[in-house]
mmCIF file of C-alpha atoms (C1' of nucleotides) in Angstrom:
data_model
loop_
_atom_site.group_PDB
_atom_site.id
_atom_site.type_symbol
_atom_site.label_atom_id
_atom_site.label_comp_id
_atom_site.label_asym_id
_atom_site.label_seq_id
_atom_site.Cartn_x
_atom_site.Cartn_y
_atom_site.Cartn_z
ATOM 1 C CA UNK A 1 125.906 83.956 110.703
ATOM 2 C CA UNK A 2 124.503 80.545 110.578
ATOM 3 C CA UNK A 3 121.625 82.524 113.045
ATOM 4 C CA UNK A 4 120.442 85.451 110.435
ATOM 5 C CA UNK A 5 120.491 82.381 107.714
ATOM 6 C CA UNK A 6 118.011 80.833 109.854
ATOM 7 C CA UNK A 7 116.311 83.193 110.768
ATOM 8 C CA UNK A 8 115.462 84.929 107.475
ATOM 9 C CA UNK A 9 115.560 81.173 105.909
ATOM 10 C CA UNK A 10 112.312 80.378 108.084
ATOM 11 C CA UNK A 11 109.867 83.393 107.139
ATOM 12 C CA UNK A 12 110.458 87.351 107.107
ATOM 13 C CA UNK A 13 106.889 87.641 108.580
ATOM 14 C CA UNK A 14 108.005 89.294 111.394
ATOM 15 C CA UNK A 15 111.213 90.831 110.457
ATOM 16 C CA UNK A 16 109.291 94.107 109.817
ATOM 17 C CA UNK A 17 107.309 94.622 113.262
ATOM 18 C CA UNK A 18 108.158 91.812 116.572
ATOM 19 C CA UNK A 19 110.284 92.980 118.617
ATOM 20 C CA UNK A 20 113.095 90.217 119.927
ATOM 21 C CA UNK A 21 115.362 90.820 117.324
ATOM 22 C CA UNK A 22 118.082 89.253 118.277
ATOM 23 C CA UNK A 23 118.861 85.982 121.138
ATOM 24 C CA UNK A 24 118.842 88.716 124.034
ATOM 25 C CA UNK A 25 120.322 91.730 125.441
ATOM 26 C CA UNK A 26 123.322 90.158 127.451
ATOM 27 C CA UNK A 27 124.983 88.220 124.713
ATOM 28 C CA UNK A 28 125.144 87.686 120.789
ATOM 29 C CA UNK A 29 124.147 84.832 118.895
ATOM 30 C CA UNK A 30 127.581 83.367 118.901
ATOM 31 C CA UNK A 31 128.119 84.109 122.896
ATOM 32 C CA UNK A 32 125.702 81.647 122.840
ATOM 33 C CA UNK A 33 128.254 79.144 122.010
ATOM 34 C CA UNK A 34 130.397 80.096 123.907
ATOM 35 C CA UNK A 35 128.020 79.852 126.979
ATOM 36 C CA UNK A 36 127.436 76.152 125.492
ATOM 37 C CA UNK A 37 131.129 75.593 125.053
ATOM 38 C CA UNK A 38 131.673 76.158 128.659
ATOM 39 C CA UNK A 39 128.445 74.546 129.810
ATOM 40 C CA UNK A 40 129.606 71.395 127.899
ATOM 41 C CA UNK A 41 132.615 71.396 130.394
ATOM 42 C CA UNK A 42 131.435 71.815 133.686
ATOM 43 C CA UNK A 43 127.565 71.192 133.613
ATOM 44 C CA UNK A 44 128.557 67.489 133.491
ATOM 45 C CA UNK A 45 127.921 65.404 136.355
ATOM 46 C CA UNK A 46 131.507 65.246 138.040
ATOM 47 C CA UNK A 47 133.766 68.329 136.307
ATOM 48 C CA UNK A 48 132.170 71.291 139.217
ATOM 49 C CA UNK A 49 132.875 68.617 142.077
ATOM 50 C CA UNK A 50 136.523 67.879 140.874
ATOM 51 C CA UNK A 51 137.290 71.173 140.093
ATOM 52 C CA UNK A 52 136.011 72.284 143.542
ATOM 53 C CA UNK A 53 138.247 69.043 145.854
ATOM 54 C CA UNK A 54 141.293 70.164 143.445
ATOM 55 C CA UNK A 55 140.772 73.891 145.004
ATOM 56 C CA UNK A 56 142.199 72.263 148.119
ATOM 57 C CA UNK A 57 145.727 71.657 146.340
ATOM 58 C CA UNK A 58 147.336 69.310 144.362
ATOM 59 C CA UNK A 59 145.590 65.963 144.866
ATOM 60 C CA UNK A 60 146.094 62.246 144.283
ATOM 61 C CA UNK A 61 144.141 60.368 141.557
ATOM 62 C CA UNK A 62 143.293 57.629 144.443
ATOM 63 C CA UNK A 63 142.160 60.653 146.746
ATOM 64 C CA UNK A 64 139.685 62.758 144.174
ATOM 65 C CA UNK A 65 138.415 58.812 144.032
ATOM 66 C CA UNK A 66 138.068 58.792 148.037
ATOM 67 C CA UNK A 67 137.118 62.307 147.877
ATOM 68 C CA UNK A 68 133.863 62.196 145.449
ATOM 69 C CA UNK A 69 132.080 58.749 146.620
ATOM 70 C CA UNK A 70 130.003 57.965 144.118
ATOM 71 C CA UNK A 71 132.501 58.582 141.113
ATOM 72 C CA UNK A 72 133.355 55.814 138.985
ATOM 73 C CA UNK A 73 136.924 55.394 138.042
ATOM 74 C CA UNK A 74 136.308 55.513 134.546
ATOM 75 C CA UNK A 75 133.997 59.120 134.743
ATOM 76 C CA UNK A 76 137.052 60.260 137.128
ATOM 77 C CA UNK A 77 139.736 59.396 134.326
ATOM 78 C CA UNK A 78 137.517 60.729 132.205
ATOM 79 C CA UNK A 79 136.681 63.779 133.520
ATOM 80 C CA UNK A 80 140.386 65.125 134.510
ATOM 81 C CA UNK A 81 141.319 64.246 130.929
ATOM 82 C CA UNK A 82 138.320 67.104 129.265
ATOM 83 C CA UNK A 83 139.346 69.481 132.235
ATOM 84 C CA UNK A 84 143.405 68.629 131.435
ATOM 85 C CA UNK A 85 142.509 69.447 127.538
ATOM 86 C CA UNK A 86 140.782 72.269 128.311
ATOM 87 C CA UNK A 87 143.768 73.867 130.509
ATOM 88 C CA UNK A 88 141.787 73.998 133.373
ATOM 89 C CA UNK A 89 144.093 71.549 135.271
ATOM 90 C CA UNK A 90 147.486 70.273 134.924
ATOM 91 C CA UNK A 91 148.698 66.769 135.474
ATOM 92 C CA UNK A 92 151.799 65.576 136.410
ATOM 93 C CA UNK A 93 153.070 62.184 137.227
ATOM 94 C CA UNK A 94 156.301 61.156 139.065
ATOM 95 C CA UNK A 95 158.150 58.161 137.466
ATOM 96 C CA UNK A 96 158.172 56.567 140.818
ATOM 97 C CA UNK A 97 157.618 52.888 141.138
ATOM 98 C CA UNK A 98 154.379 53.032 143.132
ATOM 99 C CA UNK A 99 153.077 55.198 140.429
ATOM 100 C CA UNK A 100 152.307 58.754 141.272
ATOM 101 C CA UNK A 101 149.863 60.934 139.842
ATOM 102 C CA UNK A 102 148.842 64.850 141.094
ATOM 103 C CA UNK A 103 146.228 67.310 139.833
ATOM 104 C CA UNK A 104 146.178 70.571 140.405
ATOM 105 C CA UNK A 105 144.335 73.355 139.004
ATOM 106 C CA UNK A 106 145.998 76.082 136.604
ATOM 107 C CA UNK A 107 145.408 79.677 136.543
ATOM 108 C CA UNK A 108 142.539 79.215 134.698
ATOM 109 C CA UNK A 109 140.710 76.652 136.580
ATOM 110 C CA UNK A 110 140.935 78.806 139.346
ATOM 111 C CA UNK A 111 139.369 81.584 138.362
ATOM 112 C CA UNK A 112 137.316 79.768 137.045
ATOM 113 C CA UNK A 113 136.632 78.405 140.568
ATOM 114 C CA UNK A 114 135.207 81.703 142.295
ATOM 115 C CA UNK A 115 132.379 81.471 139.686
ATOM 116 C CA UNK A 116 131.575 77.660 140.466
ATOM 117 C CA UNK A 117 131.853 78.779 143.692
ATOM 118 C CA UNK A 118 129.264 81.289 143.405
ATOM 119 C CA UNK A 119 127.041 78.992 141.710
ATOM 120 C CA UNK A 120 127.757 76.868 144.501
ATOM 121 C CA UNK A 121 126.418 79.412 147.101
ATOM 122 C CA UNK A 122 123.290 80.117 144.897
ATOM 123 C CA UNK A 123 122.225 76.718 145.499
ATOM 124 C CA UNK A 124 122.582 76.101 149.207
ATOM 125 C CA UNK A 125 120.745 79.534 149.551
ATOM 126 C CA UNK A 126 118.049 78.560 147.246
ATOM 127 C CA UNK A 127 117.231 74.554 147.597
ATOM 128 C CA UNK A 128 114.907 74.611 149.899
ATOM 129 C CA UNK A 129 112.750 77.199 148.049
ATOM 130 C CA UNK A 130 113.140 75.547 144.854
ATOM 131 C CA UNK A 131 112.245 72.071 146.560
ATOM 132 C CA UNK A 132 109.782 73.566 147.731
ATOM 133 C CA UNK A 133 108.375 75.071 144.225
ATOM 134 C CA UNK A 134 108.764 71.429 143.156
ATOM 135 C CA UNK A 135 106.970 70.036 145.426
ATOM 136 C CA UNK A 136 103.759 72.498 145.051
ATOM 137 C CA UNK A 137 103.949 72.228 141.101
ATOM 138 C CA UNK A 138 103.751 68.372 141.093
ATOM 139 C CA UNK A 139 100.676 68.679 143.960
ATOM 140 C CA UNK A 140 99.055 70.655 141.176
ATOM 141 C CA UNK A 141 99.534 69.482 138.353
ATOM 142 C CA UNK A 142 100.952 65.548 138.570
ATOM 143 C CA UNK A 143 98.287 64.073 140.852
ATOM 144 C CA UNK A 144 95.771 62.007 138.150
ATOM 145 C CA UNK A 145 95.879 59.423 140.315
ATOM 146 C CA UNK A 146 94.065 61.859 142.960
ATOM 147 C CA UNK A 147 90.107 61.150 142.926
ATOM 148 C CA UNK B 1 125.155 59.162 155.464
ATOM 149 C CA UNK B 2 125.310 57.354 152.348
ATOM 150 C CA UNK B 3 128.898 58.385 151.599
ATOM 151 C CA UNK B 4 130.512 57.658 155.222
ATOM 152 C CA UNK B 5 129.211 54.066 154.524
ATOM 153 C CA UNK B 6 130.305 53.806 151.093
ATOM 154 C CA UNK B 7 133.785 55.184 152.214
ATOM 155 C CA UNK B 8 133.653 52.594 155.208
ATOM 156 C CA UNK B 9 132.582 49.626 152.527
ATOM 157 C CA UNK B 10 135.192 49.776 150.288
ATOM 158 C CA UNK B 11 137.785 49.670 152.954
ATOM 159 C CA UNK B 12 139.486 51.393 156.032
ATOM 160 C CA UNK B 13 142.967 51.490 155.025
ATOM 161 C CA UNK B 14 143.129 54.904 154.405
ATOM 162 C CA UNK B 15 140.487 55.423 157.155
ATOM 163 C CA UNK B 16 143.552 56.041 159.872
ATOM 164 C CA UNK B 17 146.364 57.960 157.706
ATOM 165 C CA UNK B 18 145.611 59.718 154.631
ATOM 166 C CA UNK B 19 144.677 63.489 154.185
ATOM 167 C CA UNK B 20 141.584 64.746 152.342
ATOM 168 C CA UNK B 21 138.891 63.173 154.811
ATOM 169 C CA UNK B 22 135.910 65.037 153.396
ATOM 170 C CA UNK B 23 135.085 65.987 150.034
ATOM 171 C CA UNK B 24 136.346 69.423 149.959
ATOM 172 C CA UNK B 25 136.803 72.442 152.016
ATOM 173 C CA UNK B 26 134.109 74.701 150.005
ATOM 174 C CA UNK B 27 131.273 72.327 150.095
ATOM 175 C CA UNK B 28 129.980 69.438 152.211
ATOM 176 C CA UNK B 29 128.596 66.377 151.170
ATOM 177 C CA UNK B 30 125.393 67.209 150.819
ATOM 178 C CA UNK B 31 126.386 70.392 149.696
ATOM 179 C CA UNK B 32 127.635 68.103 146.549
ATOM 180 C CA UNK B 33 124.368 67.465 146.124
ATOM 181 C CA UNK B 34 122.900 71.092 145.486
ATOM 182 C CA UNK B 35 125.149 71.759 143.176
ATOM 183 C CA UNK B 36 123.984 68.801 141.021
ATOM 184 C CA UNK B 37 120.731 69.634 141.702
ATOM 185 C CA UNK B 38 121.196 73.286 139.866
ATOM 186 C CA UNK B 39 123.389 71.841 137.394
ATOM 187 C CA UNK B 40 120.662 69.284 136.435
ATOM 188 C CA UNK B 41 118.796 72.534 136.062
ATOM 189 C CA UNK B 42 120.628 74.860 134.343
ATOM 190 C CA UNK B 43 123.469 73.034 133.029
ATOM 191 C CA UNK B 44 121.562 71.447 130.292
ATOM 192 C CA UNK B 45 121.483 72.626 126.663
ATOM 193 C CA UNK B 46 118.936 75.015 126.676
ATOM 194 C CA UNK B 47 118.565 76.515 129.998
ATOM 195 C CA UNK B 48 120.839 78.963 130.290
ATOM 196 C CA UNK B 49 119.454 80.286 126.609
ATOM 197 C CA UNK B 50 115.983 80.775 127.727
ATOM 198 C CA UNK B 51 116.777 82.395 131.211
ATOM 199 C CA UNK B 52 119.338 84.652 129.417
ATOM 200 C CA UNK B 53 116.578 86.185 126.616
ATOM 201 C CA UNK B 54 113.998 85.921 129.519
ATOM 202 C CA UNK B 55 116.177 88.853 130.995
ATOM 203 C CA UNK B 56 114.966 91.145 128.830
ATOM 204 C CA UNK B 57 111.236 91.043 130.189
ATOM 205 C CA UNK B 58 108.170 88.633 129.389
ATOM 206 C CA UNK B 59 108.406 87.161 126.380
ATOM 207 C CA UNK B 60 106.140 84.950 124.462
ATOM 208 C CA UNK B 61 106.271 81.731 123.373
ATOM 209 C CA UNK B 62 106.421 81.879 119.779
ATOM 210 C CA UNK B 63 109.292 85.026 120.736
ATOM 211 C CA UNK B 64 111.224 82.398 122.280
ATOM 212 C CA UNK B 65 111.612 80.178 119.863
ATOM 213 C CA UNK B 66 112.562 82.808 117.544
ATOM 214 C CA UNK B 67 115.181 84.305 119.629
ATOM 215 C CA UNK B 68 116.839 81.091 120.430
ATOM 216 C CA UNK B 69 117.258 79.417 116.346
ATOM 217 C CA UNK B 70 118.461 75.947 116.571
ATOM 218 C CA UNK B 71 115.857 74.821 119.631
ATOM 219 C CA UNK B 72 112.744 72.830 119.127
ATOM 220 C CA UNK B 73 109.168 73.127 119.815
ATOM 221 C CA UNK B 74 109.864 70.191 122.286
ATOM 222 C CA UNK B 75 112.612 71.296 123.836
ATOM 223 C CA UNK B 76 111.468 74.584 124.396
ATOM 224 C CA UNK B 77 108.147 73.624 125.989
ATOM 225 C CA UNK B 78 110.399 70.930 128.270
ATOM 226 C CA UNK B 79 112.643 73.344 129.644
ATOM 227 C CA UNK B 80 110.073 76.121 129.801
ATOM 228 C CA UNK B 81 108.455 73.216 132.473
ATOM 229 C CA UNK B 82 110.984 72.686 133.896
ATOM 230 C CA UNK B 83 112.082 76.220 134.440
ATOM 231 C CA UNK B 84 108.187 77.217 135.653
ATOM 232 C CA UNK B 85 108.517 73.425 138.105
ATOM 233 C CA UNK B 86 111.711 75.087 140.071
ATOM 234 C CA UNK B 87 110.281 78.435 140.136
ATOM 235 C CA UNK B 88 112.655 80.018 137.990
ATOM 236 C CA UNK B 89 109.940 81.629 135.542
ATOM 237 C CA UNK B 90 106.358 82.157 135.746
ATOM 238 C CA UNK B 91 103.991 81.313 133.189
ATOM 239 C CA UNK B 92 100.931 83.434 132.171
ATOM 240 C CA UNK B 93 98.236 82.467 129.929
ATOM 241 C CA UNK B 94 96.023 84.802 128.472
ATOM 242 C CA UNK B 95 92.395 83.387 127.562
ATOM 243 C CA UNK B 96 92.136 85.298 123.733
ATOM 244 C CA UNK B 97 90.660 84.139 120.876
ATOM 245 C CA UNK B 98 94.024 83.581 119.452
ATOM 246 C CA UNK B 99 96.294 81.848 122.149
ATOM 247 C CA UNK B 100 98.816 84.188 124.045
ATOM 248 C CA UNK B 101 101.404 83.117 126.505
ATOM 249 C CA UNK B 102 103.685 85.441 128.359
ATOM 250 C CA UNK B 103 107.160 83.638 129.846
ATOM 251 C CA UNK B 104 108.792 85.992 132.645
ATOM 252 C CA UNK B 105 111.890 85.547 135.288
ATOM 253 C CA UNK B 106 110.827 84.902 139.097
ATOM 254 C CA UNK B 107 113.000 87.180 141.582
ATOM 255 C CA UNK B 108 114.209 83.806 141.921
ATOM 256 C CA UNK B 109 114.902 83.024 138.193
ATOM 257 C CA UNK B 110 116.612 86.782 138.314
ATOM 258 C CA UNK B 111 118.769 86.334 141.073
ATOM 259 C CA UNK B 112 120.374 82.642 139.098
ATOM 260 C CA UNK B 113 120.675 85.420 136.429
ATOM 261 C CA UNK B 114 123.348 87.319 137.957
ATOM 262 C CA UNK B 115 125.262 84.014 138.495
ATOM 263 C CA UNK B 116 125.120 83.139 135.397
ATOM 264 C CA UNK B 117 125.672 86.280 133.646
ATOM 265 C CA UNK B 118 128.793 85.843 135.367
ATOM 266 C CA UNK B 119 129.483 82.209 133.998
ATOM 267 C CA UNK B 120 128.848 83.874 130.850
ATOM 268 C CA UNK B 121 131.045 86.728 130.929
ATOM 269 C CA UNK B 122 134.027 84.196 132.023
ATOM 270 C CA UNK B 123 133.113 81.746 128.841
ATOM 271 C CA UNK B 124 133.290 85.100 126.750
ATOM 272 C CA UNK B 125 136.715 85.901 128.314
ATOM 273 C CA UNK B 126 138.095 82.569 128.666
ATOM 274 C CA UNK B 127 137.181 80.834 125.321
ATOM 275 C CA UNK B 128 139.718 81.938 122.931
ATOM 276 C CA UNK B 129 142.172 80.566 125.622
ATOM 277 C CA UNK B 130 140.200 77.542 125.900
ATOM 278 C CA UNK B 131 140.329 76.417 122.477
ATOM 279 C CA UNK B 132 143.925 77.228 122.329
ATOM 280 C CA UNK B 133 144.484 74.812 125.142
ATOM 281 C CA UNK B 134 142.390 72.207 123.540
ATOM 282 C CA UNK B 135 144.082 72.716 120.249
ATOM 283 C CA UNK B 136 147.539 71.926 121.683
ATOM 284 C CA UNK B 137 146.390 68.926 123.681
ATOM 285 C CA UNK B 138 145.294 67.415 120.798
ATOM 286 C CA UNK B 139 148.007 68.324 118.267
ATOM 287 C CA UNK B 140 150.019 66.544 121.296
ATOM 288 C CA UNK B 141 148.163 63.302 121.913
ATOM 289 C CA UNK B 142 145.672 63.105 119.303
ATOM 290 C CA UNK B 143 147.626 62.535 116.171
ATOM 291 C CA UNK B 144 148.470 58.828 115.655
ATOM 292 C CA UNK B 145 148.050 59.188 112.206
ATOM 293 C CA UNK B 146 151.218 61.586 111.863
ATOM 294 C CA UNK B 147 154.185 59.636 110.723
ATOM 295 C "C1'" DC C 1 148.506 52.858 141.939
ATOM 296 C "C1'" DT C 2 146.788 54.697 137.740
ATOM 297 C "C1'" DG C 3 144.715 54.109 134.346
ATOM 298 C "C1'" DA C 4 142.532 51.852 129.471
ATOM 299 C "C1'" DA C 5 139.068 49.009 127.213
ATOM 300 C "C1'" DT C 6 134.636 46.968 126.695
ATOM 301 C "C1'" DC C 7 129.690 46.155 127.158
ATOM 302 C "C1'" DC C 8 125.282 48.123 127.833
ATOM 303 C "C1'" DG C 9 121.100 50.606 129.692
ATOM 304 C "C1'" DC C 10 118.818 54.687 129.510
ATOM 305 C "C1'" DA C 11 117.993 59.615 129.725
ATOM 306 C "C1'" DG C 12 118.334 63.683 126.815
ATOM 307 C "C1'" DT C 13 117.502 65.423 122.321
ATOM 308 C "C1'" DG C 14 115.671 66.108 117.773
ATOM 309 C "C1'" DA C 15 112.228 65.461 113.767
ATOM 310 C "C1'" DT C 16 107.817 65.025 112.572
ATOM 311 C "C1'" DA C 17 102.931 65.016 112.869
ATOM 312 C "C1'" DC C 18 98.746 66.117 115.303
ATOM 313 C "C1'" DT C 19 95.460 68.997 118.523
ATOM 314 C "C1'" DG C 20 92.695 72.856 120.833
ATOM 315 C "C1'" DC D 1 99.391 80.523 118.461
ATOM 316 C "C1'" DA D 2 100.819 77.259 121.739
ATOM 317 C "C1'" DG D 3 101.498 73.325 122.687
ATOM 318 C "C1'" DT D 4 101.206 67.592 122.837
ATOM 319 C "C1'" DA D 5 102.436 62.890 121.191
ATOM 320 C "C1'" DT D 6 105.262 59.515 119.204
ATOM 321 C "C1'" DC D 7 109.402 57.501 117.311
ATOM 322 C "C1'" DA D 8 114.218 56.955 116.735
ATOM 323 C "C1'" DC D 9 118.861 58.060 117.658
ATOM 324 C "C1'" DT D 10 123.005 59.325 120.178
ATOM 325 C "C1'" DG D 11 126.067 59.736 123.786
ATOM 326 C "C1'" DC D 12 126.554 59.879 128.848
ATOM 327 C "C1'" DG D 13 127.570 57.345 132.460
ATOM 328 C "C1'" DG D 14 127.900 52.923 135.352
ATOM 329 C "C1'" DA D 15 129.870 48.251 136.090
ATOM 330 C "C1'" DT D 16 133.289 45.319 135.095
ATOM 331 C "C1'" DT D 17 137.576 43.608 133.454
ATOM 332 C "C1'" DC D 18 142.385 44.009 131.773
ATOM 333 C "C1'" DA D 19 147.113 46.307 131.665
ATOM 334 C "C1'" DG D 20 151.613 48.972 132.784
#
DNA sequence: CTGAATCCGCAGTGATACTG
DNA sequence: CAGTATCACTGCGGATTCAG
């Protein structure tokens, strides 16, 4: 709703004749959030490479650390905490005395998973040829230091 | 390279027992690194948005804007560049007295589309359940200002 | 071992105004 | 119409330190 307020807040110039009526043809205005919503959880830096080294099983808190290098301890903490509130995996310590802490993913992390994983195969197919469409749009279009 | 030194830095203790020697069975360590290269694409706010109404066939830019509310002019322009840098979309100018600029999906804009329809279809199915789990989480941890 | 707490830089984002 | 330029703000994310 808050989309049609906008949109006939801002001018009904075009209301009568452009086309683009709506965001697009494969979801509403408020799949939009929900796109966002999800985005939010797993287009961070770390959530897509937890959630794909907890695909292996239940793991350690000291081996995600060991598993994803460059993760900080607070971002990992941090991290499994959004993807625990979310329900996307569970958490479950054993009152040991060497404290003991495992993460696994639920249902819904894991099918979640094939879709990550998916996006995962898109870009080892594609990296090179976006690199490469990098590369030739900064040759023609960064170089002012050329000449 | 960078990782099996970073893993040999911090200390070998681990380096002759413990399980989970790589990152993960679905993705090496470089691997890692594509993924965070499309995220850092596609996983930001607007992205996804503009590839999704792109699906529907060239659009202009003024269209854009209008079919995705909330964005700004900046924004817009920033990820359009970015999107046109990685080869996702192709830009076309027309030289008429009044400006006209035509956005469109690459093959290889419309074959991330497919992906992320699906990412999109699983927020859409997923989200209800989502925000349940997040509701109970918090109604669990959150309130230290009950009682 | 498994975190929580704190400080802090900086990139991403928005609002606004200006240009061709 | 289709951008560009500038400023200011916010929150992510890293490094470090403390605690159970």
């Amino acid at each position: 709703m808050s989309a049609s307020k906008l949109g006939a807040t801002r001018t009904d110039v075009r209301a009568n004749v452009r086309r683009v009526p709506g965001p697009c043809a494969h979801w509403g205005d408020q799949d939009a959030d929900f796109i966002r919503e999800i985005l939010d959880l797993v287009g961070d830096k770390w959530s897509v490479l937890i959630i794909g080294t907890l695909a292996d099983g239940p793991t350690r808190y000291s081996d995600l650390a060991y598993a994803i290098p460059r993760i900080s301890q607070r971002m990992l903490t941090l991290t499994l905490k959004h993807l625990q509130r979310s329900g996307l995996v569970d958490r479950t310590a054993y009152p040991e005395v060497p404290p003991r802490v495992e993460y696994a993913l639920t249902d819904l992390g894991t099918s979640l998973l094939s879709t990550v994983l998916a996006l995962a195969a898109w870009s080892s197919d594609h990296h090179a040829e976006i690199r490469h469409h990098q590369t030739a749009f900064d040759a023609a279009g960064a170089p002012r230091n050329a000449s």
